[in-house]
Amino acid sequence: LNMTLSWLVIWAGALFLNPVIADCNITSQAVTCEESGKNLSNIPTNLFQNVTKLSLKNNKITLEDSDKKILQRFINLTELYLNKNIITVLYNNSFCNLTNLAILDVSNNRISTVHKAAFAGLHQLSVLNLPYNSIAQLDADVFLPLKHLTVLNLQNNFLKYFNINPSFKLIKIILAGNPWTCSCDLLDLQIWLTASNVTVEDENSTTCTLPNSEEKISIKTAVIQTAECKIAKASLENTLNSTSAIKHRSSALLTAPTANNITGSNGTQAELPVLGKSWTFLAGVLGFVLSTTLLIFTAIKCPTWYHYLISYSHRRLEENDSEMFEQEFSADSSSFPAVSDTNNEDPTVTLEKIHTFVPEDDGFIEDKYIDYYVTEER
């Protein structure tokens, strides 16, 4: 009796500290919790962690990080209904811990973006409902983690094309209600639908619109020129490769440090990219321009420097200069003492004798005190 009372007290305390407000139905095989239409903005935290079927439809749940953490607790969950909420993005690993989940319904939301790893970890998922959303593009590998998926519902979205992986396997797919375009972008999906023998539900309503026309044709029977698509695809790949090469070169030019290693803010040595050939070419051009400028400057300034360094100049005497020299010499000779009468030679003869002792004149006078510029002016 005491043991029974103890367990009752523990059970009552647990209920008091963590009351279960959800409408849950517990059976020997399943725990079903119904939380629909309660105007919830977040997934309740006080649910049974061993819940197997959880209905949260017709609420205001956005499936943000806090909701993702709560969902990770329900490892026994096999069915999850999040339809008619306000989810806009399915982020990576939104259901990563729900390894037993078999049915996931996120229809009638506002989903416009589905990340590549949004369904990672759902290894047992067999039914995925995504209709009545705003999905315009899906990654080709977004459904690859779903190895046991058999039914995929993409009805009434904004899909114009779907590049699906050829190895993707399904039993049934629903694609009606999307604005498919009968162009090369739809070729991969058309080939996959034919090769995989998947059942297309509402096939007659699953149509695509011809370019530049309002005519609608079945998505599986639309004539798409394979050869033209291959040429267009090859041209697009070449363009993308050229663009990526240009971006790579631009990024190489932008990373312009001259040292292979620098010290980071934490004191560690960070490896830096090696300079490309473009910098070598630029350095060569700059060197050529600088050397040419220096040569031109030297050629202009060299004559001026030459005149400053040379302190004298040789110049041939002109006739006027010779007469002036003789006059000055005569004036100087008149100041000499008079010659005695015993000397019968004329002064002119004396002058000639004097000149006989002068070394042969080469016509140049070398005098470092003669200013070259003054002589030029005279």
GROMACS .gro file of N, CA, C and O in nm, residues 146 205 214 216:
model
   16
  146LEU      N    1   1.560   1.044  -4.947
  146LEU     CA    2   1.436   0.971  -4.918
  146LEU      C    3   1.437   0.838  -4.995
  146LEU      O    4   1.375   0.825  -5.101
  205SER      N    5  -0.450   1.621  -6.687
  205SER     CA    6  -0.447   1.760  -6.639
  205SER      C    7  -0.305   1.812  -6.620
  205SER      O    8  -0.286   1.931  -6.590
  214GLU      N    9  -0.041   2.972  -7.646
  214GLU     CA   10  -0.127   2.940  -7.533
  214GLU      C   11  -0.171   2.794  -7.537
  214GLU      O   12  -0.246   2.750  -7.450
  216LYS      N   13  -0.182   2.409  -7.482
  216LYS     CA   14  -0.135   2.321  -7.376
  216LYS      C   15  -0.132   2.176  -7.425
  216LYS      O   16  -0.226   2.130  -7.489
   0.00000   0.00000   0.00000
